[in-house]
Tab-separated table of C-alpha atoms in Angstrom:
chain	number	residue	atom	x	y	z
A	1	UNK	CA	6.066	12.122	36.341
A	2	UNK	CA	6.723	14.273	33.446
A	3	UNK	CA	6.354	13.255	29.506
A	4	UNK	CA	10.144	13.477	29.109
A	5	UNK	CA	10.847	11.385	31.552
A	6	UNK	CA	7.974	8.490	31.015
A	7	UNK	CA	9.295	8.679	27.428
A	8	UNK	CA	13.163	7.882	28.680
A	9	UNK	CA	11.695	5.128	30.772
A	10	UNK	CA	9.651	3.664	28.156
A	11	UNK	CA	12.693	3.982	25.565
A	12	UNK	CA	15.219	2.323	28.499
A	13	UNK	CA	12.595	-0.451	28.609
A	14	UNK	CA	12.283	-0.588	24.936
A	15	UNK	CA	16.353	-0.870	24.278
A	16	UNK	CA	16.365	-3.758	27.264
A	17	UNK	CA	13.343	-5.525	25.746
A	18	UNK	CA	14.566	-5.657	22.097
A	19	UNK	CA	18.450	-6.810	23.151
A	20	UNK	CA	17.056	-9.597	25.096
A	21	UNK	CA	14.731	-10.681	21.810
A	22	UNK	CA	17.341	-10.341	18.966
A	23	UNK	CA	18.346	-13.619	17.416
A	24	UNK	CA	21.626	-14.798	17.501
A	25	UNK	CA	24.531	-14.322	15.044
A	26	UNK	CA	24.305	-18.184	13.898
A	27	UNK	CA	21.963	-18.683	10.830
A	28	UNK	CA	19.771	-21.254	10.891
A	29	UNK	CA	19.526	-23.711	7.228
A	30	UNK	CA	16.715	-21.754	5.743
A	31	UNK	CA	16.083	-25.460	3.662
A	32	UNK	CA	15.437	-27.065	7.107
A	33	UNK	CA	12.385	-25.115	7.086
A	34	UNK	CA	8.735	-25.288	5.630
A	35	UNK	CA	8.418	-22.243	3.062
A	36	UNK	CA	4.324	-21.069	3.234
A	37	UNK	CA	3.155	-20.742	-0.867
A	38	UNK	CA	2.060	-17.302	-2.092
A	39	UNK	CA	-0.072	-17.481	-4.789
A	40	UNK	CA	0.672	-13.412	-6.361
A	41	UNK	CA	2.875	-11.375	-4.111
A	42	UNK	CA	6.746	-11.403	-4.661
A	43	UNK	CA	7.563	-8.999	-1.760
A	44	UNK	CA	8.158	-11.826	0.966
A	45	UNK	CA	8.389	-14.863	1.747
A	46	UNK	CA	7.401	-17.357	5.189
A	47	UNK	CA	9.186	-20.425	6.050
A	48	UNK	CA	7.776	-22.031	9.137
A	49	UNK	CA	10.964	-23.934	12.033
A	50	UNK	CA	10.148	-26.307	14.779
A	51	UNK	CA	9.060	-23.089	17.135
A	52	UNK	CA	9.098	-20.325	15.202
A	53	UNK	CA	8.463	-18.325	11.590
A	54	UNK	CA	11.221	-16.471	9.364
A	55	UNK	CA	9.303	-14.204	7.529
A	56	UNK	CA	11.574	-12.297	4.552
A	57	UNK	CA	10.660	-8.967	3.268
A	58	UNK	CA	12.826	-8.633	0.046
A	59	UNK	CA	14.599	-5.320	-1.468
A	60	UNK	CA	12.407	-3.924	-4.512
A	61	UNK	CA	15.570	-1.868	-5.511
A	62	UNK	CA	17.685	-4.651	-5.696
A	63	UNK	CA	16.798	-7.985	-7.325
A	64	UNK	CA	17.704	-11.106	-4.539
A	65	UNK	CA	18.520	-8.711	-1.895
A	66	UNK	CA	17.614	-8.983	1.604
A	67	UNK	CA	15.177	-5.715	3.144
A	68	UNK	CA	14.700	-7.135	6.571
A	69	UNK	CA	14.041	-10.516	8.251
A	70	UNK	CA	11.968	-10.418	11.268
A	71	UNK	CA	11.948	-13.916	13.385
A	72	UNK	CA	8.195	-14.775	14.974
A	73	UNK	CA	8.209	-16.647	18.045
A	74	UNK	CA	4.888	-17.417	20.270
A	75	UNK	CA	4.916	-15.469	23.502
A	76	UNK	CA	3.494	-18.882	24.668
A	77	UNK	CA	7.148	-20.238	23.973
A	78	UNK	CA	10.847	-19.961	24.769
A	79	UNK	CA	13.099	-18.516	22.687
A	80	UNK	CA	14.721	-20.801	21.025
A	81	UNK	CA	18.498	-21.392	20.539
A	82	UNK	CA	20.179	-20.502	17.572
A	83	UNK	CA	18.144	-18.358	15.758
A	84	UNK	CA	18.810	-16.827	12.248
A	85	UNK	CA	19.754	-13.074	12.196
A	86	UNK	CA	16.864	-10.869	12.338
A	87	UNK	CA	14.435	-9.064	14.187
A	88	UNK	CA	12.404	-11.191	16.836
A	89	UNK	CA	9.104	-10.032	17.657
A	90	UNK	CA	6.939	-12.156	19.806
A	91	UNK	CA	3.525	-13.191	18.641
A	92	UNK	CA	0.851	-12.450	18.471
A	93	UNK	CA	1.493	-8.383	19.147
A	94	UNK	CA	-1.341	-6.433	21.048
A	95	UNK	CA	0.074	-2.760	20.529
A	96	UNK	CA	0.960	-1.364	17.316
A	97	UNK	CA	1.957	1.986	15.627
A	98	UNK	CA	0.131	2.378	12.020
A	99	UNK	CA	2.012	4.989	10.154
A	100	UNK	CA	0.017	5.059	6.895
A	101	UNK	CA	-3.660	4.449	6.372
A	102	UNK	CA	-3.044	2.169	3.156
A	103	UNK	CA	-2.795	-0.473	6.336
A	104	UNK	CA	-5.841	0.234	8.318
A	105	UNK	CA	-7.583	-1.628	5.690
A	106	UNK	CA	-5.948	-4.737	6.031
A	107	UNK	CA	-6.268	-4.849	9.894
A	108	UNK	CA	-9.811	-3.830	10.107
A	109	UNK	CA	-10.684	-7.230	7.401
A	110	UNK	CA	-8.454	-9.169	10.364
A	111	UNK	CA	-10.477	-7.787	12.990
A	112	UNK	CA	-7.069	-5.701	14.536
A	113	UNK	CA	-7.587	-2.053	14.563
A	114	UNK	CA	-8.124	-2.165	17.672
A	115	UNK	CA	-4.315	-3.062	18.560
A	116	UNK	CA	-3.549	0.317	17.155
A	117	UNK	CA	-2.020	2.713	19.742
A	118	UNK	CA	-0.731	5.145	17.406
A	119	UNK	CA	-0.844	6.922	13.994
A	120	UNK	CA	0.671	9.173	11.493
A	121	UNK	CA	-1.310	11.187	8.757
A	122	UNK	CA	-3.915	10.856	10.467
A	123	UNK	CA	-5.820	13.434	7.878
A	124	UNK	CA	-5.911	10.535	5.554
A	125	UNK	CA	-7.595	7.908	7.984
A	126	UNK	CA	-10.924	6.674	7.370
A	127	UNK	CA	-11.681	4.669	10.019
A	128	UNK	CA	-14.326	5.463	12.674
A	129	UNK	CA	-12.966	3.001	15.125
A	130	UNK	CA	-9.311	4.625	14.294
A	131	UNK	CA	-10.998	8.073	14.611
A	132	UNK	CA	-13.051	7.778	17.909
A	133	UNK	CA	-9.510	6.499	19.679
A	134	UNK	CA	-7.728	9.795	18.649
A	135	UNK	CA	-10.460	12.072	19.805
A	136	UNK	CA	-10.637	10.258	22.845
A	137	UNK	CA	-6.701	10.393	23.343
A	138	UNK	CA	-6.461	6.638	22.899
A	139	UNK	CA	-4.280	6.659	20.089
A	140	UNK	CA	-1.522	8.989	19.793
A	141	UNK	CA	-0.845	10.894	16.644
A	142	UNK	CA	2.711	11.211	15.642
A	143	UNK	CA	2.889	14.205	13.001
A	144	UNK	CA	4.335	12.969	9.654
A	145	UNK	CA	5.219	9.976	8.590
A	146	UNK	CA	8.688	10.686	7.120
A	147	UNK	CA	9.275	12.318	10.412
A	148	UNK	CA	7.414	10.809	13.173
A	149	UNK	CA	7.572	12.157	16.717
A	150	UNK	CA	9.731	9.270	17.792
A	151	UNK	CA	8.798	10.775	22.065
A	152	UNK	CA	5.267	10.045	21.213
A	153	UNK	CA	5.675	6.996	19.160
A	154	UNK	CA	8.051	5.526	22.453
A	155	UNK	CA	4.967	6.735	24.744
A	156	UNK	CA	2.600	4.541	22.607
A	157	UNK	CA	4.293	1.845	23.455
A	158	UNK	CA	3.933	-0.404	20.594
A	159	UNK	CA	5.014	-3.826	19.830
A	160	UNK	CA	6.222	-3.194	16.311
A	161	UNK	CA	5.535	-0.134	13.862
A	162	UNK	CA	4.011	-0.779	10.557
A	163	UNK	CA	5.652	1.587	7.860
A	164	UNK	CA	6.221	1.805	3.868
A	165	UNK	CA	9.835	1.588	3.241
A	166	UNK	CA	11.678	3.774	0.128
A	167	UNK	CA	14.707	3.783	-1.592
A	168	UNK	CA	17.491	4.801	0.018
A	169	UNK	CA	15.707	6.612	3.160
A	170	UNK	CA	15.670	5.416	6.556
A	171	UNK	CA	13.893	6.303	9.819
A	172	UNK	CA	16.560	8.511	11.747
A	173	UNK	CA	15.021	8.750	14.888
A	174	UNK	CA	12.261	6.151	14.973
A	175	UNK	CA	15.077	3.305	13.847
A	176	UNK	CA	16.972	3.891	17.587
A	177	UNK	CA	13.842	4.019	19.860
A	178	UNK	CA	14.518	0.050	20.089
A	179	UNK	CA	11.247	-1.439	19.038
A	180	UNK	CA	10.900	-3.487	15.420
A	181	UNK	CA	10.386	-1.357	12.365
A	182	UNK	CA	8.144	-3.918	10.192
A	183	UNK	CA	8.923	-2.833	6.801
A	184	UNK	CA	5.594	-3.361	4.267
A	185	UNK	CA	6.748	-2.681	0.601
A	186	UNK	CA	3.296	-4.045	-0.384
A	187	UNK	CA	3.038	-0.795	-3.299
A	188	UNK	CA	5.865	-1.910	-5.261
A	189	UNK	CA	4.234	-5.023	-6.152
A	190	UNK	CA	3.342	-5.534	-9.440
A	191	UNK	CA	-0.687	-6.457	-9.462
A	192	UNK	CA	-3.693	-5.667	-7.069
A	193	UNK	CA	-3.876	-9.466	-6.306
A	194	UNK	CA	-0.122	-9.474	-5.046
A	195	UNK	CA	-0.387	-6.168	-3.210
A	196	UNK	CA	-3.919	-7.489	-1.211
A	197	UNK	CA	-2.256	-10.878	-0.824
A	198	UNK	CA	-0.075	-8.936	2.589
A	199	UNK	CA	-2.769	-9.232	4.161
A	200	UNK	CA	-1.171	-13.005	5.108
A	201	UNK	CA	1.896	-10.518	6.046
A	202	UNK	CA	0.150	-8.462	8.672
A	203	UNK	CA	-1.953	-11.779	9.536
A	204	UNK	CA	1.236	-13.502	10.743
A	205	UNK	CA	1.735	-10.956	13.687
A	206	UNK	CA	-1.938	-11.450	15.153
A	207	UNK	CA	-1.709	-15.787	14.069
A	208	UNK	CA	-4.696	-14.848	11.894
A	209	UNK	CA	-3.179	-16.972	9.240
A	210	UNK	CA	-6.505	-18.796	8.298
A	211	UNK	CA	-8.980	-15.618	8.361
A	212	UNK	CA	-6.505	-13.974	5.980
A	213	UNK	CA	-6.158	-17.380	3.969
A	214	UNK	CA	-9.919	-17.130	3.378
A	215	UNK	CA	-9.991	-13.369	2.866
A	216	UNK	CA	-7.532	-13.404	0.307
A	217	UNK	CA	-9.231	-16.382	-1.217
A	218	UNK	CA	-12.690	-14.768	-1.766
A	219	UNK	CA	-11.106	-11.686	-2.877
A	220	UNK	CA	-9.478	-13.256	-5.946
A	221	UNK	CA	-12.358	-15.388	-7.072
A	222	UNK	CA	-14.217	-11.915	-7.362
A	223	UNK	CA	-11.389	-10.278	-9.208
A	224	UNK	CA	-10.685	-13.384	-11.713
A	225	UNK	CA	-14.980	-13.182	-12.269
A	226	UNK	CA	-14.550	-8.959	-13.174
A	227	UNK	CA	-11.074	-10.442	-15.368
A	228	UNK	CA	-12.492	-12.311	-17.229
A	229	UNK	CA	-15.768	-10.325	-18.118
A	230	UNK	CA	-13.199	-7.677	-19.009
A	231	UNK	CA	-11.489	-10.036	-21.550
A	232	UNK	CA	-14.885	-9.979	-23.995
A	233	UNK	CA	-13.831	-6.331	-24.839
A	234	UNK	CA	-13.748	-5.970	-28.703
A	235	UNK	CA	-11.735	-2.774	-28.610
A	236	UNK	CA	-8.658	-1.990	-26.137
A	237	UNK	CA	-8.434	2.260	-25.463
A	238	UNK	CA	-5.140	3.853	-24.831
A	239	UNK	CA	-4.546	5.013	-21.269
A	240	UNK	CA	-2.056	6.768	-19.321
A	241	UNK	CA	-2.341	8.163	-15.588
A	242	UNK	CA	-1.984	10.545	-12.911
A	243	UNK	CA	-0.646	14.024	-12.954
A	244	UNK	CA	2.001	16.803	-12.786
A	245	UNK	CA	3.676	17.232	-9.276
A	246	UNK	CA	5.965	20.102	-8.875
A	247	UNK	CA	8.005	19.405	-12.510
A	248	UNK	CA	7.723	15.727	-12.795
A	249	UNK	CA	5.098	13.721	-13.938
A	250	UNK	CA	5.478	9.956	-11.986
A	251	UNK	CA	3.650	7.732	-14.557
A	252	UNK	CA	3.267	4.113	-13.447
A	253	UNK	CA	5.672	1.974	-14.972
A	254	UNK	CA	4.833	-1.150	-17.151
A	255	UNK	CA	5.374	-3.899	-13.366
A	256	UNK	CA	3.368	-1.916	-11.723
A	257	UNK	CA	0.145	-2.176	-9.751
A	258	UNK	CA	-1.991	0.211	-11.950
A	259	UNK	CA	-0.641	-1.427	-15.236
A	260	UNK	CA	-1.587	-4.492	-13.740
A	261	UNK	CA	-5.500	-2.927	-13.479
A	262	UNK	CA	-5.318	-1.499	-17.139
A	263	UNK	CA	-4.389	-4.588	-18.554
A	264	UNK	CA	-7.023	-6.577	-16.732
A	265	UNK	CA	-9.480	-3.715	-17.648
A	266	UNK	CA	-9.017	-4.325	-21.271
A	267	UNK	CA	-7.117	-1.100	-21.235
A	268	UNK	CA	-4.056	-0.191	-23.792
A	269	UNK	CA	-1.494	1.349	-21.011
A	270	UNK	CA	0.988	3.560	-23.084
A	271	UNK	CA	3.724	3.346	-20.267
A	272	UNK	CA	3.222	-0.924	-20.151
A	273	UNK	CA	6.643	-1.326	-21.856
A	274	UNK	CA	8.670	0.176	-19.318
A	275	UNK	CA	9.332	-3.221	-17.661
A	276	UNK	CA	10.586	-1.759	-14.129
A	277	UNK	CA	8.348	-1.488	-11.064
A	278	UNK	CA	6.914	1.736	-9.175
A	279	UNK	CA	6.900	4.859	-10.955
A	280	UNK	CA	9.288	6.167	-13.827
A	281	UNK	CA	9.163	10.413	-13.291
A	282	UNK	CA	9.007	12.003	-16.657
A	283	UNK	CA	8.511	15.485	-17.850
A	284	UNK	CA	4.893	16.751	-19.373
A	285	UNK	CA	6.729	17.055	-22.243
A	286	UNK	CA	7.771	13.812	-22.205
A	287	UNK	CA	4.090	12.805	-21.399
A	288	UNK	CA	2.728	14.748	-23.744
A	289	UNK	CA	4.509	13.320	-26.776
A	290	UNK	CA	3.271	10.015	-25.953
A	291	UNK	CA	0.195	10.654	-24.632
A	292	UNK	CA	-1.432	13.350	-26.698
A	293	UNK	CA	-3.465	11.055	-28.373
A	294	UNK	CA	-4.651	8.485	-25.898
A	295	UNK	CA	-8.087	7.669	-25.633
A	296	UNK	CA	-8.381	7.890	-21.603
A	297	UNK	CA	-7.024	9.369	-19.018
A	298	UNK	CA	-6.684	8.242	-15.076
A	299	UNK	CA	-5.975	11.017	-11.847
A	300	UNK	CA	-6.373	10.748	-8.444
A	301	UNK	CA	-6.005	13.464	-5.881
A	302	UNK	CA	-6.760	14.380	-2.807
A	303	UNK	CA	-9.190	18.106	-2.727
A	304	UNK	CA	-11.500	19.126	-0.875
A	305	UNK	CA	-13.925	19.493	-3.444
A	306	UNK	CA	-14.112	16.525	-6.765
A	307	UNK	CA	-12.182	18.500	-9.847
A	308	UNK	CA	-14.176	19.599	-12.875
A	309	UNK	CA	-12.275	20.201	-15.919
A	310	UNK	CA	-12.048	23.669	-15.644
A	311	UNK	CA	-10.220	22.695	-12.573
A	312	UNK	CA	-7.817	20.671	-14.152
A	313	UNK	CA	-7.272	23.305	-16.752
A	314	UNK	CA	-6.819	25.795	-14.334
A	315	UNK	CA	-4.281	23.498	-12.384
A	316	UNK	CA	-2.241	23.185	-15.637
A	317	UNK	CA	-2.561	24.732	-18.654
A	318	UNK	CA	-1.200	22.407	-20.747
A	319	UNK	CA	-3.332	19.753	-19.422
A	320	UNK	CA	-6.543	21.201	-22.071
A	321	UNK	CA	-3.868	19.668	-25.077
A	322	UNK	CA	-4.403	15.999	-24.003
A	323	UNK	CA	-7.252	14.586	-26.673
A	324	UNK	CA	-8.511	12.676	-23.123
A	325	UNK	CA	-9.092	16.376	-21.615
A	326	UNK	CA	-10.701	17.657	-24.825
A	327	UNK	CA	-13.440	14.811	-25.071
A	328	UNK	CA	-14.086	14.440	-21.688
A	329	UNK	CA	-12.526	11.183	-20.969
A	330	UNK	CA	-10.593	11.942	-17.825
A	331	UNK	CA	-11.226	8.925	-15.419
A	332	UNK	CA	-11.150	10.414	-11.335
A	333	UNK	CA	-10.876	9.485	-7.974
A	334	UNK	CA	-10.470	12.329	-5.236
A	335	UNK	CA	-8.947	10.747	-2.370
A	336	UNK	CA	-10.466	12.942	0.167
A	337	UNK	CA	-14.010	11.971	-0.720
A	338	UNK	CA	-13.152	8.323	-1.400
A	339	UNK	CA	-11.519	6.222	0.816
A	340	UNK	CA	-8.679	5.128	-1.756
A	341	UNK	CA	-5.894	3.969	-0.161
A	342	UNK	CA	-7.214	2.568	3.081
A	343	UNK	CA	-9.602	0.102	1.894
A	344	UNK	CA	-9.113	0.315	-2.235
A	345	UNK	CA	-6.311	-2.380	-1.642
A	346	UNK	CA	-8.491	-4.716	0.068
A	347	UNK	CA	-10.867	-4.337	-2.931
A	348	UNK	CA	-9.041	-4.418	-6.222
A	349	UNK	CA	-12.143	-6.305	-8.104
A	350	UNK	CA	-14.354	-3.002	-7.321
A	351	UNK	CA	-11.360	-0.834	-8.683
A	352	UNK	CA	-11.261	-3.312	-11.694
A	353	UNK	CA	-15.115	-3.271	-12.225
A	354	UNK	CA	-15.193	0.234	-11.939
A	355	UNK	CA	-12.272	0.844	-14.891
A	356	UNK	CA	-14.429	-1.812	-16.934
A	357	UNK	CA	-17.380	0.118	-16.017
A	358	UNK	CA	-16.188	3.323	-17.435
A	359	UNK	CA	-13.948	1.478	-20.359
A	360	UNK	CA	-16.519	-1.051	-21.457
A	361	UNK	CA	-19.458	-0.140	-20.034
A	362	UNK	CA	-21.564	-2.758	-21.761
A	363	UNK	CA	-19.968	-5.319	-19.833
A	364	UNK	CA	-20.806	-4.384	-16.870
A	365	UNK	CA	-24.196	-2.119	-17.272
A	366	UNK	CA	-25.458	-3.139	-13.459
A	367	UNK	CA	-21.945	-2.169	-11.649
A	368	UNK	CA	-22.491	0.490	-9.312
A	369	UNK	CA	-18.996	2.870	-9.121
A	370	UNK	CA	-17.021	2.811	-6.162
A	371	UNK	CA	-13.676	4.434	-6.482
A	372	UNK	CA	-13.514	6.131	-10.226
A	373	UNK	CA	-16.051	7.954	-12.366
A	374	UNK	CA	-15.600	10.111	-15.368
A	375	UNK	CA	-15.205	13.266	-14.842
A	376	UNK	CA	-17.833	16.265	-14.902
């Protein structure tokens, strides 16, 4: 049988299996439910029914708006009768499609990755487990994630497909092949605590509920312990971050994740005003006039090789103006060496210790630096 034709199969069997488990038009009371706490994240929301979990993700484009609702119901049970509108996926899945690494993380501290049957980007993956099952053909690789090979991702034959949602783009392709599109907006929150805290998100597919409970738990009795070391710092440096791509310069904005990390650093972020979340794309010159003077400042990128300074000179000559650039106070992470985004979000308090490390480093004189050094 050729690969055309198992792929038309599995998509036939896809579109029959996903009509049978949509909910039905009636909405059920959302008070008649039990909504789940969150202690940080903002991104979604759980209420728990008699037989069944509505789990929200909300719009971070549009204040009170609605991204997707995706209904949970035990493959032990029924489904039951008059559902709310949304996605059904039975529980807990065994096959998934992983289309950026920032979620390997997550599923490796639950114990998952090996549900994983296929992946995009795979140059960015970290994982050994991930990496042995696409040498050995295991897991199928699916090109790029903004335009996945939707025959391969059907031949995978996934229970749902974990991807990072952005404004106003949607998955052509991929959002026909009839299996659940599980939006995770987890980088738009605005703190490290709320962005690990989806771990409970992913948890609630596998009914590992408890272990991520616990996980998340631990993790922010270790950041609050960094925090509050961090808040004996007698001086606050100015900071601003990242770098030129193409002509625009996408600076954190003031609700954002990495603000969230200066702040708790003891760090003066020049950009913490701009109350808005993600990133707000400026010009260098626009950078530059605000920036010129600050004490540090934060890049990540992803080379083969860690960047010296002549490097970053050479990358952009205006860069040598920045006072940061001139007295060596350029704070790195290269993203090729370091594993970053796959397990950095599980581990926000060794991100934090490392900024107080580098900020304050009387604070924290034994901390061994994970993610970010200065510069050579």
């Amino acid at each position: 049988m050729n690969r055309n034709l198992i792929a038309f199969i599995l998509l036939a069997v896809s579109l029959i299996g996903v009509s049978c488990n949509k909910g039905g038009s009636k909405r059920a009371g959302m008070k008649d439910g039990k909504k789940v706490e969150l202690q940080d994240a903002k991104g979604f929301t759980i209420t728990e029914f008699d037989g069944y979990k509505v789990v929200e993700v909300v719009n971070p484009w549009k204040d009170s708006v609605l991204l997707h609702r995706y209904i949970l119901v035990s493959r032990e049970a029924s489904i039951p009768d008059n559902l709310p509108e949304g996605d059904v996926v039975r529980v807990p899945v065994s096959k998934i499609s992983c289309l950026y690494s920032v979620f390997v993380g997550s599923l490796e501290l639950l114990g998952q990755v090996s549900t994983i049957t296929s992946v995009a980007e795979e140059r960015y993956i970290e994982n050994q487990m991930v990496k042995q099952g696409i040498a050995s053909g295991k897991i199928k690789l699916l090109g790029e994630a903004s335009a996945v090979n939707v025959e391969g991702l059907i031949d995978s034959n996934p229970d749902i497909v974990l991807v990072s949602p952005f404004k106003d783009m949607g998955y052509g392709k991929m959002d026909k092949a009839g299996i659940p599109i599980v939006e995770v907006a987890s980088y738009m929150e605005n703190s490290p605590l709320a962005r690990a805290e989806w771990i409970k998100f992913f948890a609630l597919f596998y009914g590992k509920e408890k272990q991520a409970d616990s996980i998340y738990s631990a993790l922010c009795d270790r950041y609050g312990k960094v925090r509050e070391i961090a808040k004996g710092a007698k001086v606050k440096p100015s900071i601003f971050a990242d770098k030129k791509f193409g002509q625009v310069w996408n600076m954190p904005s003031g609700n954002s994740y990495m603000s969230s990390f200066f702040r708790d650093a003891g760090a003066s972020y020049l950009w913490d005003d701009v109350k808005q979340s993600g990133v707000i794309p400026l010009s260098f010159e626009a950078v530059y006039q605000k920036a010129e003077n600050a004490d540090y400042w934060l890049v990540k990128y992803n080379k083969p090789q860690d960047m010296t300074y002549d490097d970053l000179g050479k990358e952009y000559d205006g860069y040598k103006m920045f006072k940061a650039y001139k007295t060596r106070k350029v704070i790195h992470c290269n993203t090729n060496r370091i594993s970053y985004y796959e397990k950095g979000v599980m581990e926000p308090d060794v991100i934090l210790a490392d900024l107080v490390k580098i900020l304050h480093p009387e604070l924290l004189p034994n901390h061994k630096q994970v993610y970010f050094q200065l510069m050579k």
